[in-house]
Every structure is written in structure tokens, then in C-alpha cells.
Amino acid sequence: PLLQELLDQGIYGCGTVPLGLPGVPVDFWEAGVLEEPGSFRQCQRGSLLATRWRDSKEMCCLSTNAQPGLSDTVWRKGRAVGGQLCPVARPQPFQLHQENMRGVDICNQLLDCNPLGQGGAYDRWWRSFFWFFLNLCVVNSFIVLRESRKDSPPAWLPSRRFSQAQYRQRLARQLLRRSYGERGGAEPGHRMTKISSRPKRCRNCGRKGLRHESVFGCAACDANLCKGPACFNEYHGYRAP
């Protein structure tokens, strides 16, 4: 295993792995399902320790920086006692993993959100690489935006909270605009028209703390906008021509 090779170079580590991982003794997986939260089972070979632990679901962790049999206590909401907090034993490998996991785990979490190119079988290996690196570029650009504009979020973000879904939608609109060779217009389906009988607050001005009302807006987005190109273009992420 990779952890064993790293240990041979004097590098300790730990990380979660899928249940049923090949290379781990079969009887370790066949020892039975862990039913109660806090129950765990461990198997050790040299300095490499495999741990199964039941939290809200069963998980497995491989580690070279933990000792078997040691655990601490964490608090979880219990179902049988009306949602009150209950103590749950947590083995040391998961303690070290949860207290020190950062970049790679966060990146994997972001990659799992609204990925591109998923849901189909790939007949060429390079297709998987292409979609992986494309999603990775999107995630990295989102992280750069979030860190560089942490104190002054862009006006197009709802409630000024960074959302990868909103970022991906804006990015898609910009790419569509470029593919159609447009500078100020919208992609097909988005146009300014009268969408309500009574004036409602402009969605774009509301994001900036301004109060303007209009009966016009984008029919595709179902958003009232000030009559004129300024709010329409800014709301959809387009530059003025």
C-alpha cells in the first residue's frame, strides 16, 4: 500500500478508504456489520493499522501514525433520545484524520458537487482524464475567487455567500456567450420582456442593496429587472457592448 511505502521513507499518514478494499484480510471485512455508533474493529500488520468505525455510517481508515485500542469521545445527536447529544467512542486513527484533514479532502468535496461529464460510460481512458482536469480547473478557479474576494464578494452572488453552483452557472453563461460570439446579448431563451402585471423589486439592484421596481425582466430566469440593458447584462454576467 501507499502508506507502507511512505512509512519506509519516514513519512506517517492516515486516510479513509472504501469498505471492502482489496489487500486487507478478507476476515476483517467478513467479521460482521458494526451496528452501534461508536463500535469499531481494528487489524494491524506491522505499523499499518486498518480500522472500521461506525459513526452515522460505517467507515474505514488506514493509518501508520496511530496506536490500536486508543479512542476518545465525540458527541453526536441520538435518534432514540429525541435528538439529544450522546457520547460516541472515536478510535485514534479517525481522530487524527478528522483533526488534520484539509486540502485534499476539501478539494474532493468540491469536485463531487455538480461535476461535469458524469453519468456516462467512457470508451476511451483519456475522456476520464479530460473531465477530471476540467472539473479540477473549475474548482481551482472557484477557490481563487473565494479567497481573493473573501472580504468583498461579487454582487452576483446570492446573499453575498460563495456558492460553487452559482459560480458554475455564471461560468457556463459566459462560455455560452463567447461561443456565440456575443458581447452584450444573452444566450437563446433569455430576453427582456414584461413578466408581471404589478411592479416587483429588481433582482439585480436588490443584490446591491438598492430598491428599484419594474414589471419587466428575464422570462427564462423569472427575475424582474430594470428596463434597459444595464441590469439585464449585469445580472446575466455580460459586459456592455
Backbone as CSV, one residue per row, in Angstrom:
resi,resn,N_x,N_y,N_z,CA_x,CA_y,CA_z,C_x,C_y,C_z
1,PRO,0.825,-1.220,0.000,0.000,0.000,0.000,0.857,1.266,0.000
2,LEU,0.271,2.357,-0.438,0.985,3.629,-0.499,1.463,4.053,0.882
3,LEU,0.626,3.853,1.901,1.023,4.251,3.253,2.259,3.497,3.713
4,GLN,2.395,2.241,3.320,3.566,1.469,3.704,4.815,1.996,3.000
5,GLU,4.677,2.367,1.728,5.813,2.936,1.000,6.221,4.279,1.601
6,LEU,5.242,5.088,1.990,5.567,6.360,2.630,6.236,6.139,3.981
7,LEU,5.780,5.133,4.713,6.380,4.834,6.012,7.830,4.404,5.853
8,ASP,8.149,3.661,4.800,9.534,3.252,4.547,10.433,4.458,4.316
9,GLN,9.849,5.586,3.914,10.609,6.812,3.704,10.518,7.750,4.907
10,GLY,9.930,7.255,5.999,9.843,8.045,7.217,8.686,9.022,7.238
11,ILE,7.663,8.787,6.409,6.501,9.681,6.340,5.290,8.940,6.889
12,TYR,4.688,9.467,7.946,3.500,8.868,8.546,2.244,9.483,7.934
13,GLY,1.158,8.746,7.997,-0.061,9.278,7.418,-1.279,8.447,7.789
14,CYS,-2.450,8.939,7.404,-3.705,8.225,7.596,-4.709,8.752,6.587
15,GLY,-5.688,7.923,6.267,-6.701,8.345,5.309,-7.804,7.315,5.204
16,THR,-8.987,7.776,4.824,-10.123,6.881,4.670,-10.012,6.109,3.363
17,VAL,-10.548,4.909,3.355,-10.543,4.044,2.171,-11.930,3.425,2.036
18,PRO,-12.288,2.949,0.835,-13.599,2.317,0.655,-13.698,1.005,1.433
19,LEU,-14.885,0.693,1.870,-15.114,-0.592,2.520,-14.905,-1.719,1.515
20,GLY,-14.285,-2.804,1.979,-14.017,-3.928,1.102,-12.780,-3.751,0.262
21,LEU,-11.875,-2.860,0.662,-10.661,-2.579,-0.111,-9.815,-3.841,-0.262
22,PRO,-9.414,-4.219,-1.494,-8.529,-5.369,-1.676,-7.177,-5.126,-1.002
23,GLY,-6.547,-6.192,-0.546,-5.265,-6.083,0.128,-5.381,-6.177,1.632
24,VAL,-6.573,-5.939,2.161,-6.850,-6.092,3.586,-7.406,-7.502,3.794
25,PRO,-7.002,-8.199,4.864,-7.505,-9.560,5.078,-9.023,-9.654,4.947
26,VAL,-9.478,-10.721,4.270,-10.910,-10.877,3.985,-11.716,-10.998,5.273
27,ASP,-11.164,-11.696,6.275,-11.923,-11.879,7.515,-12.139,-10.559,8.251
28,PHE,-11.336,-9.545,7.937,-11.536,-8.224,8.545,-12.857,-7.627,8.066
29,TRP,-13.203,-7.875,6.789,-14.454,-7.361,6.246,-15.625,-8.277,6.591
30,GLU,-15.354,-9.556,6.733,-16.424,-10.518,6.973,-16.722,-10.725,8.451
31,ALA,-16.130,-9.907,9.297,-16.322,-10.078,10.741,-17.692,-9.614,11.212
32,GLY,-18.494,-9.068,10.316,-19.829,-8.621,10.705,-19.991,-7.124,10.598
33,VAL,-21.230,-6.700,10.459,-21.542,-5.274,10.340,-21.521,-4.624,11.717
34,LEU,-20.962,-3.443,11.797,-20.953,-2.683,13.051,-22.304,-1.984,13.191
35,GLU,-23.056,-2.357,14.208,-24.421,-1.861,14.356,-24.511,-0.592,15.195
36,GLU,-23.802,-0.553,16.330,-23.938,0.549,17.279,-22.942,1.673,16.979
37,PRO,-23.386,2.932,17.007,-22.451,4.053,16.849,-21.364,4.010,17.926
38,GLY,-20.137,4.186,17.513,-19.011,4.143,18.432,-18.282,2.814,18.439
39,SER,-18.890,1.767,17.891,-18.211,0.462,17.836,-17.182,0.488,16.713
40,PHE,-16.057,-0.173,16.935,-15.020,-0.216,15.903,-14.256,-1.534,15.984
41,ARG,-13.604,-1.868,14.903,-12.814,-3.096,14.806,-11.501,-2.751,14.110
42,GLN,-10.394,-3.325,14.574,-9.080,-2.980,14.042,-8.285,-4.230,13.685
43,CYS,-7.389,-4.040,12.720,-6.487,-5.102,12.278,-5.139,-4.455,11.993
44,GLN,-4.052,-5.039,12.511,-2.736,-4.421,12.389,-1.737,-5.386,11.766
45,ARG,-0.920,-4.830,10.877,0.191,-5.573,10.288,1.406,-4.672,10.302
46,GLY,2.345,-4.981,11.201,3.476,-4.085,11.400,2.999,-2.769,11.971
47,SER,3.331,-1.670,11.289,2.872,-0.345,11.726,1.615,0.099,11.001
48,LEU,1.145,-0.693,10.031,-0.047,-0.338,9.274,-1.287,-0.842,10.000
49,LEU,-2.182,0.084,10.330,-3.377,-0.221,11.111,-4.628,0.060,10.295
50,ALA,-5.492,-0.950,10.162,-6.790,-0.791,9.493,-7.877,-0.711,10.556
51,THR,-8.774,0.260,10.423,-9.821,0.495,11.428,-11.169,0.662,10.757
52,ARG,-12.129,-0.120,11.216,-13.532,0.069,10.843,-14.241,0.732,12.015
53,TRP,-15.023,1.767,11.709,-15.691,2.517,12.787,-17.086,2.885,12.330
54,ARG,-18.021,2.780,13.265,-19.411,3.152,12.994,-19.705,4.507,13.611
55,ASP,-19.945,5.507,12.766,-20.410,6.814,13.231,-21.874,6.913,12.807
56,SER,-22.246,7.846,11.970,-23.592,7.822,11.402,-23.692,6.717,10.358
57,LYS,-22.548,6.341,9.787,-22.444,5.200,8.888,-21.085,4.554,9.128
58,GLU,-20.883,3.374,8.557,-19.620,2.672,8.767,-18.563,3.207,7.804
59,MET,-17.357,3.420,8.340,-16.236,3.927,7.559,-14.994,3.115,7.873
60,CYS,-13.995,3.245,7.018,-12.738,2.529,7.218,-11.579,3.492,7.016
61,CYS,-10.517,3.290,7.766,-9.347,4.163,7.718,-8.081,3.327,7.825
62,LEU,-7.075,3.643,7.023,-5.739,3.051,7.129,-4.800,4.101,7.688
63,SER,-3.935,3.702,8.604,-3.052,4.676,9.247,-1.747,4.022,9.652
64,THR,-0.718,4.858,9.722,0.590,4.431,10.242,1.042,5.331,11.389
65,ASN,0.164,6.239,11.806,0.524,7.194,12.862,-0.340,7.043,14.103
66,ALA,-1.022,5.900,14.244,-1.918,5.710,15.386,-1.653,4.356,16.036
67,GLN,-2.071,4.252,17.289,-1.920,3.010,18.029,-3.279,2.322,18.159
68,PRO,-3.308,1.007,18.107,-4.580,0.291,18.220,-5.147,0.366,19.632
69,GLY,-6.456,0.350,19.735,-7.138,0.299,21.026,-7.394,1.637,21.679
70,LEU,-6.775,2.713,21.169,-6.948,4.031,21.781,-8.128,4.749,21.127
71,SER,-8.875,5.480,21.930,-10.028,6.217,21.413,-10.323,7.412,22.302
72,ASP,-11.049,8.375,21.741,-11.551,9.491,22.524,-13.069,9.515,22.386
73,THR,-13.695,10.580,22.826,-15.164,10.660,22.811,-15.610,11.880,22.032
74,VAL,-16.560,11.672,21.140,-17.199,12.779,20.430,-18.693,12.727,20.725
75,TRP,-19.370,13.825,20.466,-20.794,13.912,20.786,-21.599,13.974,19.499
76,ARG,-22.604,13.122,19.418,-23.473,13.041,18.251,-24.935,13.089,18.696
77,LYS,-25.801,13.562,17.814,-27.231,13.575,18.110,-27.775,12.156,18.040
78,GLY,-28.456,11.732,19.096,-29.028,10.394,19.123,-30.470,10.388,18.669
79,ARG,-30.864,9.344,17.952,-32.234,9.255,17.442,-33.212,8.781,18.510
80,ALA,-32.730,7.949,19.421,-33.643,7.336,20.391,-33.953,8.250,21.566
81,VAL,-33.234,9.330,21.718,-33.429,10.198,22.887,-33.832,11.603,22.449
82,GLY,-34.607,11.688,21.375,-35.146,12.978,20.961,-34.123,13.955,20.443
83,GLY,-33.061,13.486,19.838,-32.060,14.375,19.261,-31.065,14.933,20.249
84,GLN,-31.047,14.428,21.485,-30.072,14.904,22.450,-28.684,14.378,22.110
85,LEU,-27.665,15.087,22.570,-26.293,14.690,22.298,-25.925,13.470,23.132
86,CYS,-25.286,12.500,22.481,-24.859,11.275,23.146,-23.369,11.062,22.902
87,PRO,-22.635,10.532,23.871,-21.204,10.271,23.666,-20.993,9.070,22.758
88,VAL,-20.045,9.210,21.843,-19.701,8.149,20.901,-18.187,7.989,20.894
89,ALA,-17.725,6.757,21.057,-16.282,6.491,21.031,-15.755,6.669,19.613
90,ARG,-14.583,7.303,19.503,-13.942,7.512,18.206,-12.502,7.009,18.274
91,PRO,-12.138,5.996,17.476,-10.775,5.463,17.526,-9.747,6.500,17.096
92,GLN,-8.528,6.330,17.573,-7.486,7.329,17.334,-7.211,7.602,15.848
93,PRO,-7.208,6.601,14.947,-6.966,6.926,13.533,-7.956,7.932,12.968
94,PHE,-9.242,7.806,13.317,-10.229,8.762,12.829,-10.097,10.108,13.532
95,GLN,-9.665,10.096,14.778,-9.412,11.356,15.475,-8.325,12.157,14.756
96,LEU,-7.206,11.489,14.427,-6.103,12.170,13.746,-6.523,12.609,12.341
97,HIS,-7.296,11.775,11.683,-7.727,12.117,10.323,-8.661,13.324,10.321
98,GLN,-9.644,13.339,11.208,-10.631,14.413,11.208,-10.059,15.727,11.721
99,GLU,-9.072,15.647,12.583,-8.487,16.872,13.126,-7.473,17.502,12.181
100,ASN,-6.957,16.734,11.227,-5.879,17.251,10.376,-6.209,17.245,8.891
101,MET,-7.365,16.719,8.504,-7.688,16.714,7.071,-7.953,18.144,6.612
102,ARG,-7.437,18.473,5.454,-7.628,19.813,4.919,-7.724,19.778,3.403
103,GLY,-6.647,20.166,2.722,-6.714,20.475,1.298,-7.285,19.404,0.399
104,VAL,-6.716,18.205,0.433,-7.154,17.162,-0.495,-8.606,16.786,-0.248
105,ASP,-9.004,16.668,1.009,-10.378,16.285,1.320,-11.365,17.362,0.906
106,ILE,-11.009,18.631,1.136,-11.886,19.727,0.735,-12.003,19.779,-0.784
107,CYS,-10.889,19.553,-1.473,-10.914,19.542,-2.933,-11.806,18.421,-3.447
108,ASN,-11.726,17.250,-2.850,-12.582,16.131,-3.256,-14.055,16.445,-3.017
109,GLN,-14.363,17.134,-1.906,-15.742,17.510,-1.632,-16.259,18.473,-2.694
110,LEU,-15.419,19.439,-3.095,-15.840,20.388,-4.125,-15.980,19.710,-5.483
111,LEU,-15.112,18.726,-5.761,-15.197,18.013,-7.040,-16.471,17.188,-7.144
112,ASP,-17.004,16.766,-6.011,-18.226,15.958,-6.016,-19.483,16.790,-6.222
113,CYS,-19.353,18.118,-6.171,-20.515,18.994,-6.310,-20.691,19.409,-7.768
114,ASN,-21.812,19.035,-8.381,-22.163,19.441,-9.743,-21.037,19.182,-10.751
115,PRO,-20.496,17.953,-10.788,-19.383,17.687,-11.718,-19.850,17.668,-13.168
116,LEU,-18.953,18.037,-14.067,-19.237,17.997,-15.496,-18.848,16.638,-16.061
117,GLY,-19.578,16.195,-17.085,-19.218,14.979,-17.791,-19.468,13.701,-17.042
118,GLN,-20.392,13.705,-16.077,-20.665,12.500,-15.303,-21.925,11.811,-15.822
119,GLY,-22.059,10.552,-15.462,-23.275,9.826,-15.797,-23.222,9.000,-17.056
120,GLY,-22.052,8.954,-17.734,-21.948,8.158,-18.949,-20.699,7.300,-18.927
121,ALA,-20.725,6.221,-19.684,-19.565,5.335,-19.788,-18.597,5.897,-20.826
122,TYR,-17.320,5.851,-20.516,-16.305,6.399,-21.408,-15.616,5.252,-22.141
123,ASP,-15.548,5.370,-23.459,-14.922,4.325,-24.254,-13.427,4.559,-24.430
124,ARG,-12.928,5.672,-23.952,-11.503,5.976,-24.037,-11.035,6.471,-22.675
125,TRP,-9.826,6.033,-22.286,-9.313,6.412,-20.977,-9.105,7.912,-20.862
126,TRP,-8.769,8.548,-22.002,-8.453,9.974,-21.925,-9.689,10.826,-21.657
127,ARG,-10.884,10.263,-21.898,-12.090,11.032,-21.596,-12.219,11.271,-20.084
128,SER,-11.910,10.234,-19.311,-11.963,10.393,-17.854,-10.965,11.436,-17.389
129,PHE,-9.742,11.433,-17.952,-8.745,12.427,-17.597,-9.205,13.824,-17.989
130,PHE,-9.804,13.924,-19.182,-10.251,15.238,-19.648,-11.272,15.844,-18.692
131,TRP,-12.303,15.058,-18.322,-13.343,15.593,-17.446,-12.807,15.856,-16.051
132,PHE,-11.874,15.003,-15.581,-11.300,15.222,-14.258,-10.548,16.552,-14.208
133,PHE,-9.678,16.790,-15.201,-8.888,18.028,-15.189,-9.756,19.246,-15.461
134,LEU,-10.811,19.085,-16.271,-11.720,20.209,-16.485,-12.422,20.585,-15.191
135,ASN,-12.946,19.602,-14.458,-13.585,19.887,-13.172,-12.593,20.445,-12.173
136,LEU,-11.360,19.952,-12.209,-10.340,20.456,-11.295,-10.027,21.924,-11.580
137,CYS,-9.990,22.299,-12.862,-9.754,23.704,-13.211,-10.885,24.592,-12.703
138,VAL,-12.130,24.117,-12.830,-13.275,24.889,-12.350,-13.202,25.067,-10.834
139,VAL,-12.876,23.984,-10.123,-12.783,24.056,-8.663,-11.656,24.998,-8.238
140,ASN,-10.499,24.907,-8.896,-9.374,25.774,-8.533,-9.700,27.237,-8.784
141,SER,-10.372,27.526,-9.900,-10.741,28.921,-10.171,-11.754,29.429,-9.153
142,PHE,-12.666,28.549,-8.717,-13.628,28.937,-7.681,-12.915,29.238,-6.369
143,ILE,-11.923,28.417,-6.003,-11.167,28.647,-4.768,-10.405,29.962,-4.839
144,VAL,-9.797,30.258,-6.004,-9.061,31.521,-6.169,-9.996,32.710,-5.995
145,LEU,-11.196,32.628,-6.609,-12.165,33.708,-6.456,-12.596,33.860,-5.004
146,ARG,-12.882,32.751,-4.350,-13.359,32.796,-2.969,-12.318,33.383,-2.033
147,GLU,-11.054,33.023,-2.226,-10.006,33.521,-1.341,-9.629,34.968,-1.645
148,SER,-9.667,35.351,-2.926,-9.269,36.715,-3.292,-10.372,37.730,-3.039
149,ARG,-11.643,37.282,-3.060,-12.764,38.196,-2.834,-13.500,37.874,-1.542
150,LYS,-12.774,37.334,-0.567,-13.403,36.930,0.683,-14.055,38.112,1.400
151,ASP,-13.402,39.273,1.371,-13.917,40.437,2.086,-14.886,41.271,1.249
152,SER,-14.901,41.061,-0.064,-15.807,41.823,-0.929,-16.370,40.905,-2.006
153,PRO,-17.340,40.050,-1.649,-17.925,39.113,-2.616,-18.566,39.850,-3.782
154,PRO,-18.516,39.278,-4.986,-19.164,39.911,-6.148,-20.660,40.085,-5.922
155,ALA,-21.235,41.069,-6.603,-22.656,41.382,-6.407,-23.573,40.280,-6.929
156,TRP,-23.083,39.458,-7.872,-23.960,38.432,-8.448,-24.144,37.229,-7.537
157,LEU,-23.404,37.157,-6.434,-23.570,36.048,-5.506,-24.810,36.265,-4.639
158,PRO,-25.700,35.279,-4.519,-26.884,35.447,-3.678,-26.504,35.557,-2.210
159,SER,-27.022,36.571,-1.550,-26.770,36.809,-0.121,-25.280,36.982,0.173
160,ARG,-24.496,37.312,-0.884,-23.060,37.529,-0.719,-22.348,36.314,-0.133
161,ARG,-22.891,35.128,-0.335,-22.267,33.886,0.133,-21.749,33.118,-1.064
162,PHE,-20.502,32.647,-0.958,-19.882,31.949,-2.073,-20.558,30.593,-2.282
163,SER,-21.027,30.381,-3.487,-21.707,29.137,-3.847,-21.094,28.615,-5.137
164,GLN,-20.607,27.368,-5.108,-19.994,26.816,-6.304,-21.036,26.606,-7.403
165,ALA,-22.280,26.280,-7.014,-23.329,26.090,-8.007,-23.593,27.393,-8.771
166,GLN,-23.695,28.520,-8.042,-23.897,29.811,-8.696,-22.699,30.172,-9.553
167,TYR,-21.499,29.854,-9.083,-20.289,30.147,-9.843,-20.264,29.353,-11.148
168,ARG,-20.638,28.074,-11.082,-20.649,27.245,-12.291,-21.707,27.744,-13.292
169,GLN,-22.861,28.203,-12.800,-23.885,28.725,-13.691,-23.401,29.990,-14.394
170,ARG,-22.743,30.856,-13.651,-22.225,32.087,-14.254,-21.138,31.767,-15.270
171,LEU,-20.255,30.824,-14.924,-19.199,30.423,-15.850,-19.784,29.840,-17.132
172,ALA,-20.820,29.015,-17.000,-21.455,28.427,-18.181,-22.068,29.505,-19.072
173,ARG,-22.714,30.502,-18.457,-23.304,31.584,-19.247,-22.222,32.356,-20.003
174,GLN,-21.100,32.616,-19.352,-20.015,33.339,-20.007,-19.422,32.538,-21.157
175,LEU,-19.267,31.221,-20.966,-18.730,30.384,-22.039,-19.711,30.314,-23.216
176,LEU,-21.026,30.252,-22.917,-22.015,30.254,-23.982,-21.983,31.565,-24.756
177,ARG,-21.827,32.662,-24.023,-21.769,33.965,-24.699,-20.591,34.017,-25.649
178,ARG,-19.441,33.512,-25.205,-18.266,33.540,-26.072,-18.426,32.605,-27.256
179,SER,-19.051,31.459,-27.043,-19.211,30.510,-28.144,-20.142,31.054,-29.217
180,TYR,-21.100,31.920,-28.834,-21.999,32.518,-29.803,-21.445,33.824,-30.378
181,GLY,-20.261,34.220,-29.888,-19.641,35.421,-30.400,-20.357,36.685,-29.989
182,GLU,-21.061,36.651,-28.842,-21.818,37.807,-28.390,-21.022,38.569,-27.341
183,ARG,-21.296,39.861,-27.276,-20.666,40.676,-26.254,-21.667,41.166,-25.241
184,GLY,-22.845,41.557,-25.680,-23.801,42.110,-24.744,-25.115,41.371,-24.675
185,GLY,-25.396,40.475,-25.602,-26.677,39.797,-25.625,-26.669,38.527,-24.813
186,ALA,-27.840,37.938,-24.651,-27.980,36.727,-23.862,-27.990,35.511,-24.768
187,GLU,-27.751,34.345,-24.177,-27.865,33.107,-24.926,-29.335,32.858,-25.261
188,PRO,-29.616,31.978,-26.212,-31.005,31.749,-26.616,-31.896,31.400,-25.430
189,GLY,-33.082,32.013,-25.402,-34.044,31.751,-24.336,-34.094,32.842,-23.282
190,HIS,-33.054,33.675,-23.199,-33.009,34.757,-22.216,-33.232,36.079,-22.945
191,ARG,-34.292,36.764,-22.581,-34.597,38.036,-23.210,-35.407,38.889,-22.248
192,MET,-35.371,40.194,-22.486,-36.121,41.136,-21.670,-37.555,41.222,-22.188
193,THR,-38.502,41.042,-21.277,-39.921,41.118,-21.643,-40.736,41.450,-20.398
194,LYS,-42.019,41.752,-20.587,-42.891,42.022,-19.453,-43.315,40.692,-18.838
195,ILE,-43.002,40.490,-17.544,-43.264,39.194,-16.913,-44.231,39.275,-15.744
196,SER,-44.650,40.476,-15.326,-45.589,40.583,-14.203,-46.511,41.772,-14.429
197,SER,-47.696,41.698,-13.861,-48.663,42.785,-14.006,-48.421,43.901,-12.990
198,ARG,-47.801,43.556,-11.863,-47.500,44.553,-10.836,-45.987,44.698,-10.710
199,PRO,-45.501,45.917,-10.449,-44.050,46.107,-10.311,-43.489,45.300,-9.129
200,LYS,-42.349,44.707,-9.368,-41.630,43.982,-8.330,-40.191,44.461,-8.286
201,ARG,-39.534,44.172,-7.175,-38.164,44.656,-6.993,-37.228,44.054,-8.033
202,CYS,-36.325,44.872,-8.529,-35.317,44.424,-9.478,-34.360,43.469,-8.758
203,ARG,-34.181,42.276,-9.305,-33.340,41.267,-8.667,-31.871,41.717,-8.620
204,ASN,-31.429,42.385,-9.667,-30.028,42.808,-9.718,-29.760,43.958,-8.755
205,CYS,-30.664,44.922,-8.699,-30.490,46.044,-7.765,-30.607,45.578,-6.324
206,GLY,-31.468,44.586,-6.081,-31.607,44.068,-4.720,-30.332,43.473,-4.190
207,ARG,-29.522,42.870,-5.068,-28.237,42.316,-4.636,-27.269,43.401,-4.188
208,LYS,-27.474,44.598,-4.694,-26.583,45.712,-4.332,-27.193,46.597,-3.262
209,GLY,-28.310,46.170,-2.685,-28.935,46.941,-1.617,-29.756,48.114,-2.104
210,LEU,-30.104,48.153,-3.396,-30.905,49.244,-3.957,-32.342,48.763,-4.168
211,ARG,-33.282,49.698,-4.139,-34.692,49.347,-4.313,-35.242,50.023,-5.559
212,HIS,-35.336,49.235,-6.626,-35.966,49.690,-7.853,-36.988,48.632,-8.257
213,GLU,-38.116,49.071,-8.773,-39.185,48.146,-9.146,-39.440,48.209,-10.640
214,SER,-39.897,47.079,-11.181,-40.140,47.001,-12.620,-41.088,45.851,-12.916
215,VAL,-41.848,45.987,-14.015,-42.703,44.893,-14.473,-41.986,44.059,-15.524
216,PHE,-40.791,44.496,-15.917,-40.028,43.794,-16.940,-38.989,42.886,-16.277
217,GLY,-38.463,41.962,-17.055,-37.443,41.064,-16.533,-37.117,39.975,-17.526
218,CYS,-36.337,38.991,-17.066,-35.938,37.847,-17.888,-36.946,36.727,-17.686
219,ALA,-37.604,36.317,-18.773,-38.635,35.284,-18.666,-38.022,33.932,-18.312
220,ALA,-36.815,33.640,-18.839,-36.191,32.342,-18.569,-35.764,32.219,-17.115
221,CYS,-35.309,33.313,-16.528,-34.858,33.296,-15.129,-35.980,33.615,-14.150
222,ASP,-37.127,34.109,-14.659,-38.244,34.534,-13.825,-37.768,35.551,-12.803
223,ALA,-37.021,36.552,-13.277,-36.444,37.578,-12.405,-36.817,38.956,-12.944
224,ASN,-37.448,39.783,-12.116,-37.739,41.154,-12.507,-36.458,41.965,-12.532
225,LEU,-36.307,42.782,-13.585,-35.107,43.592,-13.768,-35.510,44.962,-14.292
226,CYS,-34.692,45.958,-14.008,-34.952,47.301,-14.510,-34.978,47.283,-16.040
227,LYS,-35.898,48.060,-16.619,-35.996,48.105,-18.073,-34.759,48.788,-18.636
228,GLY,-34.087,48.116,-19.509,-32.831,48.625,-20.037,-31.764,47.553,-19.974
229,PRO,-30.680,47.731,-20.705,-29.674,46.659,-20.796,-28.763,46.533,-19.583
230,ALA,-28.651,47.572,-18.762,-27.640,47.561,-17.703,-27.876,46.427,-16.698
231,CYS,-29.044,46.419,-16.068,-29.324,45.388,-15.060,-29.426,44.008,-15.693
232,PHE,-29.983,43.932,-16.910,-30.108,42.641,-17.582,-28.732,42.030,-17.834
233,ASN,-27.809,42.819,-18.367,-26.469,42.309,-18.659,-25.695,41.977,-17.391
234,GLU,-25.803,42.841,-16.392,-25.057,42.587,-15.153,-25.591,41.353,-14.431
235,TYR,-26.903,41.174,-14.443,-27.498,40.009,-13.777,-27.064,38.705,-14.440
236,HIS,-26.927,38.724,-15.762,-26.539,37.523,-16.502,-25.025,37.410,-16.685
237,GLY,-24.275,38.385,-16.179,-22.826,38.293,-16.239,-22.238,38.703,-17.572
238,TYR,-22.936,39.592,-18.316,-22.436,40.023,-19.607,-21.844,41.425,-19.493
239,ARG,-20.870,41.673,-20.342,-20.317,43.015,-20.431,-21.158,43.854,-21.391
240,ALA,-21.165,45.122,-21.146,-21.865,46.008,-22.058,-21.134,46.049,-23.393
241,PRO,-21.822,46.150,-24.520,-21.163,46.177,-25.814,-20.376,47.462,-25.996
